[in-house]
Every structure is written in structure tokens, then in C-alpha cells.
Amino acid sequence: VWIMVVKGLVIVFSVFLYLCAPRDQRETDLTWREQLRLSVYLVPPTLLYVTSDLLNFFMFEYISASTFSVVKQSRLIIVGLLFRFALHRFLSQIQWVAIVQLLL
């Protein structure tokens, strides 16, 4: 329940910051409908982020914090490997050293 409260506070705080921004920074040439249509593209990444965030909280019930930290840091290696093999791009030696150091 408190997870949803935190997410609700994030939404309230975001709307508050938007309304506090100077009007010239908020205005665009797009109509309200066009802005809504463009914002629909943000829904899938947002849902993935919220799902991932909620799963992180539930994982703490089953694994220790140190194990969770190791698993979370191992994502860097996976991203580096995907960057190399899926995108066919190379990481420099310094970048690989930095990734390994983050894992240690």
C-alpha cells in the first residue's frame, strides 16, 4: 500500500513542479490533443519502469539486500554485452574496466 502512496506523491510533486514552471517554458505550439497523442508514446516505458520498481520492492521479501545489490549491478555487464552483440558496437577498454570496477 505504501508503494502506491509514494508513487502518488511522485505524481503530485511532478504536477506541482510543472505548474510552478514559468509559463513560457510550458507553452508549445501543439494543441492539447496533439500533446496527449504524443504523450501516449511514454506509456509503455512508464509502465515498464513502475513494474520494475514494484518488483524490486517485492524481491526484498525473498532475497537479502546484498544479493539484490549484486544482481542489480550485474545488469551493467548484461547491458555492455547487449551493446556489443545486439547493436554491433564496441565499448572501449576503459569502459569495460569501469564496468568491472563497478561490479567489484
Short mmCIF file of C-alpha atoms in Angstrom, two decimals:
data_model
loop_
_atom_site.label_atom_id
_atom_site.label_comp_id
_atom_site.label_asym_id
_atom_site.label_seq_id
_atom_site.Cartn_x
_atom_site.Cartn_y
_atom_site.Cartn_z
CA VAL A 1 0.00 0.00 0.00
CA TRP A 2 2.74 2.48 0.89
CA ILE A 3 4.34 1.88 -2.53
CA MET A 4 1.24 3.33 -4.17
CA VAL A 5 1.31 6.27 -1.76
CA VAL A 6 4.90 7.02 -2.79
CA LYS A 7 4.01 6.77 -6.49
CA GLY A 8 1.04 9.07 -5.91
CA LEU A 9 3.27 11.61 -4.18
CA VAL A 10 5.66 11.48 -7.15
CA ILE A 11 2.78 12.33 -9.47
CA VAL A 12 1.56 15.16 -7.22
CA PHE A 13 5.08 16.56 -6.93
CA SER A 14 5.59 16.36 -10.72
CA VAL A 15 2.35 18.22 -11.42
CA PHE A 16 3.28 20.82 -8.79
CA LEU A 17 6.68 21.41 -10.40
CA TYR A 18 5.05 21.66 -13.82
CA LEU A 19 2.60 24.27 -12.60
CA CYS A 20 5.40 26.22 -10.86
CA ALA A 21 7.46 26.41 -14.06
CA PRO A 22 7.36 29.72 -15.95
CA ARG A 23 4.55 29.80 -18.45
CA ASP A 24 6.82 30.36 -21.45
CA GLN A 25 8.63 27.09 -20.68
CA ARG A 26 5.35 25.15 -20.56
CA GLU A 27 3.79 26.51 -23.75
CA THR A 28 4.18 24.76 -27.07
CA ASP A 29 2.67 25.18 -30.49
CA LEU A 30 0.91 21.85 -30.11
CA THR A 31 -2.75 21.61 -29.25
CA TRP A 32 -3.91 19.75 -26.18
CA ARG A 33 -4.93 16.75 -28.30
CA GLU A 34 -1.56 16.63 -30.05
CA GLN A 35 0.23 16.74 -26.71
CA LEU A 36 -1.94 13.90 -25.44
CA ARG A 37 -1.30 11.86 -28.58
CA LEU A 38 2.46 12.32 -28.21
CA SER A 39 2.38 11.50 -24.51
CA VAL A 40 0.83 8.10 -25.30
CA TYR A 41 4.28 7.06 -26.55
CA LEU A 42 5.55 7.45 -22.98
CA VAL A 43 3.05 4.98 -21.53
CA PRO A 44 4.93 1.70 -22.32
CA PRO A 45 8.28 2.82 -20.82
CA THR A 46 6.43 4.24 -17.83
CA LEU A 47 4.58 1.00 -17.21
CA LEU A 48 7.82 -0.96 -17.51
CA TYR A 49 9.54 1.36 -15.03
CA VAL A 50 6.71 1.14 -12.50
CA THR A 51 6.54 -2.64 -12.86
CA SER A 52 10.29 -2.93 -12.37
CA ASP A 53 10.15 -0.65 -9.36
CA LEU A 54 7.33 -2.62 -7.75
CA LEU A 55 9.11 -5.91 -8.40
CA ASN A 56 12.22 -4.54 -6.69
CA PHE A 57 10.24 -3.98 -3.51
CA PHE A 58 8.74 -7.46 -3.61
CA MET A 59 12.15 -9.05 -4.24
CA PHE A 60 13.34 -7.80 -0.86
CA GLU A 61 10.92 -10.25 0.75
CA TYR A 62 12.72 -13.20 -0.82
CA ILE A 63 16.41 -12.22 -1.08
CA SER A 64 18.81 -10.31 1.11
CA ALA A 65 19.82 -6.74 0.36
CA SER A 66 23.38 -7.75 -0.52
CA THR A 67 22.18 -10.35 -3.05
CA PHE A 68 19.81 -7.80 -4.51
CA SER A 69 22.68 -5.33 -4.88
CA VAL A 70 24.84 -7.87 -6.72
CA VAL A 71 22.00 -8.78 -9.08
CA LYS A 72 21.26 -5.13 -9.75
CA GLN A 73 24.93 -4.36 -10.50
CA SER A 74 25.18 -7.34 -12.86
CA ARG A 75 22.79 -5.53 -15.17
CA LEU A 76 25.72 -3.38 -16.24
CA ILE A 77 27.55 -6.38 -17.68
CA ILE A 78 24.40 -7.51 -19.47
CA VAL A 79 23.88 -4.06 -20.97
CA GLY A 80 27.53 -3.99 -22.06
CA LEU A 81 27.19 -7.39 -23.72
CA LEU A 82 23.92 -6.41 -25.41
CA PHE A 83 25.55 -3.19 -26.60
CA ARG A 84 28.33 -5.28 -28.16
CA PHE A 85 26.37 -8.17 -29.67
CA ALA A 86 22.88 -6.79 -30.33
CA LEU A 87 23.88 -3.32 -31.52
CA HIS A 88 27.22 -4.41 -33.01
CA ARG A 89 29.01 -1.54 -31.31
CA PHE A 90 32.20 -1.67 -29.32
CA LEU A 91 32.92 -0.48 -25.80
CA SER A 92 36.38 0.89 -25.23
CA GLN A 93 38.78 -0.83 -22.88
CA ILE A 94 38.31 1.98 -20.35
CA GLN A 95 34.53 1.48 -20.43
CA TRP A 96 34.90 -2.26 -19.77
CA VAL A 97 37.31 -1.55 -16.91
CA ALA A 98 34.79 0.89 -15.43
CA ILE A 99 32.00 -1.71 -15.66
CA VAL A 100 34.16 -4.34 -13.97
CA GLN A 101 35.16 -1.91 -11.23
CA LEU A 102 31.50 -1.15 -10.53
CA LEU A 103 30.88 -4.86 -10.08
CA LEU A 104 33.67 -5.26 -7.55
#
